[in-house]
CSV table of C-alpha atoms in Angstrom, one decimal:
chain,number,residue,atom,x,y,z
A,1,MET,CA,51.2,-37.3,-9.9
A,2,ILE,CA,53.5,-36.5,-12.8
A,3,PRO,CA,56.3,-38.8,-11.6
A,4,HIS,CA,59.1,-37.5,-13.8
A,5,LEU,CA,58.4,-34.2,-12.3
A,6,ARG,CA,57.9,-35.2,-9.1
A,7,LYS,CA,61.2,-36.9,-9.2
A,8,LEU,CA,63.3,-34.6,-10.7
A,9,PHE,CA,61.6,-31.8,-7.7
A,10,ASN,CA,62.4,-34.3,-4.8
A,11,ASP,CA,66.1,-34.6,-6.4
A,12,SER,CA,66.8,-30.5,-6.7
A,13,PHE,CA,64.9,-29.7,-2.7
A,14,THR,CA,67.2,-28.4,0.0
A,15,GLU,CA,66.0,-27.2,3.3
A,16,GLU,CA,67.7,-24.4,2.4
A,17,LYS,CA,65.8,-23.8,-0.7
A,18,TYR,CA,62.7,-23.8,1.0
A,19,GLN,CA,63.7,-21.3,3.7
A,20,GLY,CA,65.1,-19.0,1.3
A,21,PHE,CA,61.0,-19.3,-0.6
A,22,LEU,CA,59.2,-19.0,2.6
A,23,ASP,CA,61.8,-15.7,3.5
A,24,ASP,CA,60.6,-14.6,0.1
A,25,LEU,CA,57.0,-15.4,0.2
A,26,ASN,CA,56.7,-13.7,4.1
A,27,ALA,CA,58.4,-10.8,2.8
A,28,LYS,CA,55.6,-8.5,1.2
A,29,HIS,CA,53.2,-8.7,4.4
A,30,PRO,CA,55.5,-10.6,7.5
A,31,GLY,CA,53.6,-12.7,9.9
A,32,ALA,CA,50.7,-12.2,7.5
A,33,ILE,CA,50.9,-16.1,7.0
A,34,GLU,CA,50.2,-18.5,9.7
A,35,PHE,CA,49.1,-21.2,8.1
A,36,ARG,CA,51.6,-23.9,7.5
A,37,VAL,CA,53.3,-23.7,3.8
A,38,ALA,CA,54.5,-27.1,2.1
A,39,GLU,CA,57.1,-27.3,0.5
A,40,THR,CA,56.6,-28.5,-2.7
A,41,PRO,CA,53.7,-28.3,-5.6
A,42,VAL,CA,51.4,-31.0,-7.1
A,43,PHE,CA,52.3,-32.0,-10.6
A,44,VAL,CA,48.6,-32.9,-12.1
A,45,PRO,CA,48.6,-34.5,-15.8
A,46,ASP,CA,46.5,-34.0,-18.2
A,47,ASP,CA,44.0,-36.3,-18.1
A,48,PHE,CA,42.8,-36.3,-13.9
A,49,ARG,CA,42.9,-32.0,-14.6
A,50,ASP,CA,40.4,-32.4,-17.2
A,51,GLN,CA,38.4,-35.2,-15.8
A,52,MET,CA,38.1,-32.7,-12.9
A,53,ILE,CA,36.9,-30.4,-14.8
A,54,SER,CA,34.6,-33.0,-16.4
A,55,ALA,CA,32.8,-33.4,-13.1
A,56,CYS,CA,32.9,-29.4,-12.4
A,57,GLU,CA,31.4,-28.3,-15.6
A,58,SER,CA,28.6,-31.2,-14.7
A,59,ILE,CA,27.8,-29.7,-11.3
A,60,VAL,CA,27.6,-26.4,-13.0
A,61,ASP,CA,25.1,-27.4,-15.6
A,62,ILE,CA,22.8,-28.3,-12.1
A,63,VAL,CA,23.8,-24.8,-10.9
A,64,THR,CA,22.4,-22.3,-13.8
A,65,ALA,CA,19.6,-24.8,-14.4
A,66,PRO,CA,16.0,-22.5,-15.3
A,67,GLY,CA,14.8,-23.8,-11.2
A,68,PHE,CA,17.9,-24.1,-9.0
A,69,ILE,CA,17.2,-21.0,-6.5
A,70,LYS,CA,13.3,-22.6,-5.9
A,71,GLU,CA,15.1,-26.1,-5.8
A,72,SER,CA,18.2,-24.5,-3.3
A,73,ASP,CA,15.3,-22.1,-1.2
A,74,GLN,CA,15.5,-24.9,1.6
A,75,ALA,CA,19.5,-25.2,2.0
A,76,ILE,CA,19.2,-21.9,3.8
A,77,PRO,CA,18.4,-21.7,7.5
A,78,PRO,CA,15.3,-19.2,7.7
A,79,GLY,CA,17.5,-16.9,10.1
A,80,ASP,CA,20.5,-16.5,7.9
A,81,PHE,CA,18.4,-16.2,4.4
A,82,VAL,CA,19.5,-12.0,2.7
A,83,PRO,CA,17.3,-10.6,0.4
A,84,GLY,CA,18.8,-8.2,-2.3
A,85,ASP,CA,19.0,-8.6,-5.4
A,86,GLU,CA,22.1,-12.5,-5.8
A,87,SER,CA,22.5,-12.7,-9.4
A,88,HIS,CA,24.3,-15.5,-9.8
A,89,PRO,CA,27.4,-17.2,-8.0
A,90,HIS,CA,30.1,-14.8,-8.7
A,91,PHE,CA,32.6,-17.5,-6.8
A,92,ILE,CA,32.6,-21.7,-6.9
A,93,ALA,CA,35.0,-23.9,-4.5
A,94,PHE,CA,35.8,-27.4,-6.0
A,95,ASP,CA,37.3,-29.8,-3.2
A,96,PHE,CA,38.6,-33.2,-5.0
A,97,GLY,CA,40.3,-35.8,-3.1
A,98,VAL,CA,43.7,-37.3,-5.3
A,99,CYS,CA,41.4,-41.3,-5.0
A,100,ILE,CA,42.3,-44.6,-6.6
A,101,ASN,CA,40.0,-46.1,-8.4
A,102,GLY,CA,39.0,-50.0,-7.9
A,103,LYS,CA,41.0,-50.4,-11.3
A,104,ASN,CA,44.4,-49.0,-9.0
A,105,GLU,CA,44.5,-46.0,-11.2
A,106,LEU,CA,44.2,-42.1,-10.2
A,107,GLU,CA,40.9,-40.5,-10.1
A,108,PRO,CA,39.4,-37.2,-8.5
A,109,GLN,CA,36.6,-37.6,-6.1
A,110,LEU,CA,34.3,-34.5,-5.4
A,111,ILE,CA,35.0,-33.6,-1.4
A,112,GLU,CA,32.8,-30.3,-1.1
A,113,MET,CA,31.7,-27.6,-3.4
A,114,GLN,CA,31.1,-23.6,-1.9
A,115,GLY,CA,29.6,-21.3,-3.6
A,116,PHE,CA,32.4,-18.3,-2.6
A,117,PRO,CA,35.2,-17.3,-2.3
A,118,THR,CA,38.3,-18.4,-1.5
A,119,LEU,CA,42.0,-17.3,-1.6
A,120,TYR,CA,41.6,-16.0,-5.1
A,121,GLY,CA,44.2,-13.6,-4.4
A,122,PHE,CA,47.1,-15.4,-2.4
A,123,GLN,CA,46.8,-17.8,-5.0
A,124,VAL,CA,47.8,-15.6,-8.2
A,125,TYR,CA,51.3,-14.1,-5.9
A,126,TYR,CA,52.2,-17.6,-3.7
A,127,PRO,CA,52.5,-19.9,-7.0
A,128,GLU,CA,55.3,-17.5,-8.4
A,129,ILE,CA,57.5,-16.9,-5.6
A,130,ILE,CA,57.4,-20.8,-6.3
A,131,GLN,CA,58.4,-20.3,-9.7
A,132,LYS,CA,61.0,-18.3,-8.7
A,133,HIS,CA,63.0,-20.5,-6.3
A,134,PHE,CA,62.1,-23.4,-7.9
A,135,SER,CA,63.5,-23.2,-11.5
A,136,LEU,CA,61.2,-26.7,-12.3
A,137,THR,CA,58.3,-25.4,-11.7
A,138,ARG,CA,58.3,-22.1,-14.9
A,139,ASN,CA,57.5,-23.4,-17.1
A,140,LEU,CA,53.7,-24.8,-15.7
A,141,THR,CA,50.6,-22.7,-14.7
A,142,GLN,CA,47.8,-22.8,-11.9
A,143,TYR,CA,45.9,-21.0,-14.1
A,144,LEU,CA,42.7,-23.1,-16.1
A,145,GLY,CA,40.9,-22.7,-18.8
A,146,ASN,CA,42.2,-20.4,-21.0
A,147,TYR,CA,43.7,-17.9,-18.6
A,148,ASP,CA,46.8,-16.9,-17.5
A,149,ARG,CA,47.8,-13.7,-15.1
A,150,PRO,CA,47.1,-10.3,-16.5
A,151,SER,CA,43.3,-11.6,-18.1
A,152,TYR,CA,42.8,-13.4,-14.9
A,153,LEU,CA,43.3,-10.3,-13.0
A,154,LYS,CA,41.6,-8.4,-15.9
A,155,ALA,CA,38.4,-10.7,-15.3
A,156,LEU,CA,38.5,-10.8,-11.4
A,157,LYS,CA,39.2,-7.4,-11.4
A,158,LYS,CA,35.3,-6.2,-13.0
A,159,ILE,CA,34.1,-9.3,-10.9
A,160,LEU,CA,35.2,-7.9,-7.8
A,161,ILE,CA,34.9,-3.6,-9.1
A,162,GLY,CA,32.1,-3.8,-11.5
A,163,ASP,CA,31.8,-0.9,-13.1
A,164,GLY,CA,32.5,1.6,-10.8
A,165,GLU,CA,34.7,2.9,-8.6
A,166,VAL,CA,37.1,1.1,-6.4
A,167,GLU,CA,36.7,3.1,-3.4
A,168,ASN,CA,33.5,2.5,-3.4
A,169,THR,CA,33.5,-1.9,-3.6
A,170,ILE,CA,34.6,-3.0,0.2
A,171,LEU,CA,36.2,-6.6,1.3
A,172,LEU,CA,33.5,-7.5,4.5
A,173,GLU,CA,35.0,-9.7,7.1
A,174,LEU,CA,34.7,-10.6,10.7
A,175,LYS,CA,37.7,-8.7,12.1
A,176,PRO,CA,40.0,-9.3,8.7
A,177,HIS,CA,43.6,-8.5,9.9
A,178,GLU,CA,43.2,-11.8,12.9
A,179,GLN,CA,42.0,-14.0,10.0
A,180,LYS,CA,44.5,-16.9,9.5
A,181,THR,CA,43.1,-16.0,5.7
A,182,ARG,CA,44.5,-12.5,5.6
A,183,ILE,CA,47.5,-12.9,3.1
A,184,ASP,CA,44.5,-13.0,0.5
A,185,PHE,CA,43.0,-9.9,1.4
A,186,TYR,CA,46.2,-7.9,1.5
A,187,CYS,CA,46.6,-9.4,-2.2
A,188,THR,CA,43.7,-8.6,-3.1
A,189,GLN,CA,44.6,-5.3,-1.6
A,190,ASP,CA,47.8,-5.4,-3.3
A,191,TYR,CA,46.4,-6.0,-6.4
A,192,PHE,CA,43.0,-3.8,-7.2
A,193,GLY,CA,43.2,-1.6,-3.6
A,194,ILE,CA,39.9,-2.9,-2.2
A,195,GLN,CA,40.4,-1.8,1.0
A,196,PRO,CA,39.3,-5.9,3.9
A,197,VAL,CA,36.7,-3.6,6.2
A,198,CYS,CA,35.2,-5.8,9.9
A,199,ILE,CA,31.5,-5.2,10.2
A,200,THR,CA,32.0,-3.4,13.3
A,201,ASP,CA,33.8,-0.8,10.8
A,202,LEU,CA,30.8,-0.1,9.0
A,203,ILE,CA,28.8,2.9,9.4
A,204,GLU,CA,24.5,3.2,8.4
A,205,GLU,CA,22.8,5.8,7.2
A,206,GLY,CA,18.8,4.1,6.1
A,207,ASN,CA,19.7,1.7,4.3
A,208,GLN,CA,23.4,3.0,2.9
A,209,LEU,CA,26.2,1.9,4.7
A,210,PHE,CA,29.5,3.4,4.7
A,211,TYR,CA,33.1,2.5,6.3
A,212,PHE,CA,35.9,4.9,6.7
A,213,HIS,CA,38.5,4.8,4.2
A,214,THR,CA,42.0,4.5,5.6
A,215,GLU,CA,44.4,6.9,2.8
A,216,LYS,CA,41.5,9.4,1.8
A,217,LYS,CA,40.8,9.2,5.8
A,218,LYS,CA,37.6,10.3,4.1
A,219,LYS,CA,34.1,8.7,4.9
A,220,VAL,CA,33.4,6.6,1.5
A,221,GLN,CA,29.5,4.9,0.1
A,222,VAL,CA,29.9,1.3,-0.7
A,223,ARG,CA,28.3,0.8,-3.6
A,224,ARG,CA,29.6,-3.1,-4.0
A,225,ILE,CA,29.9,-5.9,-1.1
A,226,TYR,CA,33.7,-8.2,-1.7
A,227,ASN,CA,32.4,-11.2,0.6
A,228,ARG,CA,33.8,-13.7,2.6
A,229,ILE,CA,31.9,-13.1,5.8
A,230,ILE,CA,30.7,-16.6,6.9
A,231,PHE,CA,27.2,-17.3,8.7
A,232,ASP,CA,29.0,-20.1,11.1
A,233,ASP,CA,32.0,-17.4,12.2
A,234,LEU,CA,29.1,-14.6,12.5
A,235,HIS,CA,27.0,-16.8,14.3
A,236,ALA,CA,30.1,-18.2,16.8
A,237,GLN,CA,31.4,-14.3,17.4
A,238,GLN,CA,28.2,-12.7,17.7
A,239,GLU,CA,28.3,-11.9,21.0
A,240,SER,CA,32.3,-10.8,21.7
A,241,LEU,CA,31.7,-8.8,18.7
A,242,GLY,CA,29.8,-5.8,20.3
A,243,LYS,CA,27.8,-2.9,17.9
A,244,HIS,CA,27.6,-4.4,14.0
A,245,ILE,CA,25.0,-4.2,11.5
A,246,ASP,CA,22.4,-6.6,10.4
A,247,LEU,CA,23.4,-8.5,7.2
A,248,LYS,CA,19.7,-9.3,7.6
A,249,LYS,CA,18.5,-6.0,5.9
A,250,ASN,CA,17.8,-5.1,2.5
A,251,TRP,CA,21.1,-2.3,2.1
A,252,ASP,CA,21.7,-0.2,-0.8
A,253,VAL,CA,24.9,-2.8,-2.5
A,254,GLN,CA,25.4,-5.6,-4.7
A,255,TRP,CA,27.1,-8.2,-2.6
A,256,VAL,CA,30.5,-11.0,-4.8
A,257,PRO,CA,29.2,-13.0,-4.7
A,258,HIS,CA,25.5,-12.7,-2.8
A,259,PRO,CA,25.7,-14.3,0.7
A,260,ASN,CA,22.7,-17.0,0.0
A,261,TRP,CA,24.8,-18.5,-3.1
A,262,PHE,CA,27.2,-20.1,0.1
A,263,TYR,CA,24.2,-21.7,1.3
A,264,ARG,CA,23.1,-22.7,-2.3
A,265,ILE,CA,26.2,-24.3,-3.8
A,266,SER,CA,27.8,-26.1,-0.7
A,267,LYS,CA,26.9,-30.0,0.7
A,268,HIS,CA,23.1,-30.2,0.7
A,269,THR,CA,24.0,-29.8,-3.3
A,270,LEU,CA,25.8,-32.8,-2.9
A,271,PRO,CA,23.4,-36.1,-2.6
A,272,PHE,CA,21.2,-34.3,-6.2
A,273,ILE,CA,24.8,-35.1,-8.1
A,274,LYS,CA,25.4,-38.1,-10.5
A,275,HIS,CA,28.5,-38.5,-11.8
A,276,PRO,CA,31.8,-40.4,-11.5
A,277,TYR,CA,33.8,-38.6,-9.3
A,278,VAL,CA,31.0,-37.6,-7.0
A,279,PRO,CA,30.0,-39.7,-4.1
A,280,GLU,CA,27.5,-41.5,-3.1
A,281,THR,CA,25.6,-38.9,-1.2
A,282,VAL,CA,22.5,-39.0,0.6
A,283,PHE,CA,21.2,-37.1,3.4
A,284,LEU,CA,20.1,-38.3,7.0
A,285,SER,CA,16.9,-37.2,7.3
A,286,GLN,CA,16.1,-39.7,4.3
A,287,LEU,CA,18.3,-42.4,4.9
A,288,LYS,CA,15.9,-45.7,5.7
A,289,SER,CA,18.2,-47.7,6.9
A,290,LEU,CA,22.5,-47.8,8.3
A,291,PRO,CA,24.7,-49.0,5.7
A,292,SER,CA,26.0,-52.2,6.8
A,293,ASP,CA,29.8,-51.1,5.6
A,294,LEU,CA,29.5,-48.1,8.4
A,295,GLU,CA,32.7,-48.1,8.3
A,296,ASN,CA,32.8,-47.2,4.4
A,297,TYR,CA,30.6,-44.2,4.9
A,298,VAL,CA,31.3,-40.2,7.3
A,299,LEU,CA,28.9,-38.1,8.4
A,300,LYS,CA,29.0,-34.2,7.5
A,301,PRO,CA,26.7,-31.9,9.4
A,302,LEU,CA,25.3,-28.7,6.3
A,303,PHE,CA,26.7,-26.0,7.8
A,304,SER,CA,29.3,-25.9,9.2
A,305,PHE,CA,33.4,-25.0,7.7
A,306,ALA,CA,36.6,-25.8,7.2
A,307,GLY,CA,35.7,-29.9,8.3
A,308,GLN,CA,34.4,-28.9,11.8
A,309,GLY,CA,31.9,-31.8,13.1
A,310,VAL,CA,32.7,-34.3,10.5
A,311,VAL,CA,32.9,-37.7,12.1
A,312,ILE,CA,35.2,-40.5,10.1
A,313,ASP,CA,35.1,-42.9,11.6
A,314,ILE,CA,31.4,-43.4,12.4
A,315,LYS,CA,29.3,-45.5,15.2
A,316,PRO,CA,25.5,-46.7,14.7
A,317,GLU,CA,25.6,-44.0,17.9
A,318,ASP,CA,26.5,-41.2,16.4
A,319,ILE,CA,24.4,-40.9,13.8
A,320,HIS,CA,21.7,-42.1,16.7
A,321,SER,CA,22.0,-39.0,18.6
A,322,ILE,CA,21.7,-36.9,15.9
A,323,LYS,CA,18.7,-34.2,16.4
A,324,ASP,CA,18.2,-32.9,13.7
A,325,PRO,CA,19.3,-35.5,10.8
A,326,SER,CA,17.9,-33.4,7.9
A,327,ASN,CA,21.3,-31.2,8.5
A,328,TRP,CA,23.5,-33.8,8.1
A,329,ILE,CA,24.5,-35.7,5.0
A,330,LEU,CA,26.0,-39.6,4.7
A,331,GLN,CA,28.7,-39.6,2.3
A,332,ARG,CA,30.7,-42.2,1.0
A,333,LYS,CA,34.1,-42.6,1.8
A,334,VAL,CA,36.7,-42.2,-0.8
A,335,ASN,CA,40.4,-43.8,-1.2
A,336,TYR,CA,42.8,-40.5,-0.3
A,337,ALA,CA,45.7,-41.8,-2.4
A,338,PRO,CA,49.0,-41.3,-0.8
A,339,VAL,CA,50.6,-39.7,-3.3
A,340,ILE,CA,52.7,-37.2,-3.4
A,341,LEU,CA,56.4,-38.5,-2.6
A,342,THR,CA,57.8,-36.7,0.0
A,343,PRO,CA,61.3,-37.9,1.8
A,344,ASP,CA,59.4,-39.9,5.1
A,345,GLU,CA,56.1,-40.9,4.2
A,346,PRO,CA,54.5,-40.3,1.3
A,347,ALA,CA,51.5,-37.3,1.3
A,348,LYS,CA,47.8,-37.8,0.5
A,349,ALA,CA,46.6,-34.3,-1.2
A,350,GLU,CA,43.3,-31.8,-2.1
A,351,ILE,CA,43.2,-30.0,-5.3
A,352,ARG,CA,40.6,-27.2,-5.3
A,353,VAL,CA,39.2,-25.7,-8.5
A,354,MET,CA,38.7,-22.1,-8.1
A,355,TYR,CA,35.7,-20.6,-10.9
A,356,ILE,CA,34.7,-18.0,-11.3
A,357,TRP,CA,32.2,-16.1,-13.0
A,358,PRO,CA,32.5,-13.2,-15.4
A,359,GLU,CA,30.3,-10.4,-16.1
A,360,GLY,CA,27.9,-11.1,-19.2
A,361,ALA,CA,29.2,-14.8,-19.5
A,362,ASP,CA,26.2,-17.7,-19.9
A,363,ARG,CA,28.0,-19.4,-16.8
A,364,PRO,CA,31.2,-19.6,-14.8
A,365,VAL,CA,34.3,-20.7,-15.7
A,366,PRO,CA,37.8,-22.6,-14.3
A,367,ALA,CA,40.5,-20.1,-13.5
A,368,ILE,CA,43.1,-21.1,-11.0
A,369,ASN,CA,43.8,-23.5,-7.8
A,370,LEU,CA,44.8,-24.1,-5.0
A,371,ALA,CA,45.7,-27.2,-3.2
A,372,ARG,CA,46.0,-29.3,0.0
A,373,LEU,CA,48.4,-31.9,1.0
A,374,SER,CA,48.3,-34.3,4.7
A,375,LYS,CA,49.6,-36.8,6.0
A,376,GLY,CA,46.8,-37.2,8.3
A,377,LYS,CA,43.0,-38.4,8.5
A,378,MET,CA,41.9,-35.0,7.6
A,379,ILE,CA,42.7,-32.5,5.0
A,380,GLY,CA,44.0,-29.4,6.3
A,381,VAL,CA,46.9,-27.2,7.4
A,382,ARG,CA,44.9,-28.0,11.1
A,383,TYR,CA,45.0,-31.0,10.8
A,384,ASN,CA,48.6,-31.4,10.0
A,385,LYS,CA,50.8,-30.8,12.8
A,386,ASP,CA,54.6,-31.8,12.9
A,387,LYS,CA,54.7,-32.6,10.0
A,388,SER,CA,56.2,-31.8,7.2
A,389,TRP,CA,55.7,-32.1,3.5
A,390,VAL,CA,52.1,-31.1,4.5
A,391,GLY,CA,49.4,-27.7,4.2
A,392,GLY,CA,48.6,-25.4,1.3
A,393,SER,CA,49.9,-25.8,-1.6
A,394,VAL,CA,49.0,-25.4,-5.6
A,395,ALA,CA,48.4,-27.7,-8.3
A,396,PHE,CA,51.2,-26.9,-11.7
A,397,PHE,CA,49.6,-28.1,-15.0
A,398,ARG,CA,51.0,-28.0,-18.4
A,399,PRO,CA,49.7,-25.1,-20.3
A,400,LYS,CA,47.3,-26.1,-23.0
A,401,VAL,CA,48.5,-25.9,-26.6
């Protein structure tokens, strides 16, 4: 996307250099990275970065407006509502496709968003390994806003641990050591000492929770939960998990973030947003008639994760067969640009702008990012098997002066 940087990177690239990078990346936690890591970062020009932030800020205006919580109550499935102080969404992630508009110009288009944490630890570690092996990237940054490595880690630590002790904070997940994103859990533990804990390992006493601290070899009370559990996964694995706590009980803990934010800031919010970088979206239940150009739309379930259930090539019968239209959206397709030049065919890109909400701040702020490269219809590492120059990546920006 910054042509001269792309050319310099591609001209200096070798498979040996890439393999050395991968070996180094995997050395700290061998076997913990199951997803494919792309050969290249994405070089993002200043104006494109600013366009993404403009769209994000317009959505933050909606999220922080009085009445948003009440208006978004209907986004939470009744069986998944979790009581307790929701505070504010400590993390918001915005996914943008790198697209081409009618003037043949590159522009971002919002694909999805989530009030849920993603790879906030790994995206510190991974770009640093890139910069170690690819000299061209060393004067660039993955950070946004006014953050750099020290200030970002300081802010993230404060969000995760608060004013308490690190041993009273856990990262909660389903079978964390089997998750494909477990490298992020390990990076989080490396930086802050927060232990990943499976929901089945929590001990309940009244409305208090405890876990076994592996290093201190003792039972410790949980006062703060860095929540990484997605209810879709919990429901799907309910029978195989065995005995575990009921998340929907009013536990004596602070949630970071509270589970309800996963639903409040989600695809459910998209129909309410009007911005040039947010594609037209409508609830299927509010659709009066099918668009004549149905091929230019994509059908998405509200309550799914990682692209599951998405219908790209829609037929009328796909819509007519849906029994719960209030839980689906119809979104205008965006024209992903095959803009990342690679040794064979160009790759498409998606950039996730990752916000944090520091304690005491009036609103969340952009902090860091990740990117994904694809050569197929779907963006995401699971949809690009047997391809090269695809997979998990990062966007690098020129530091602001």
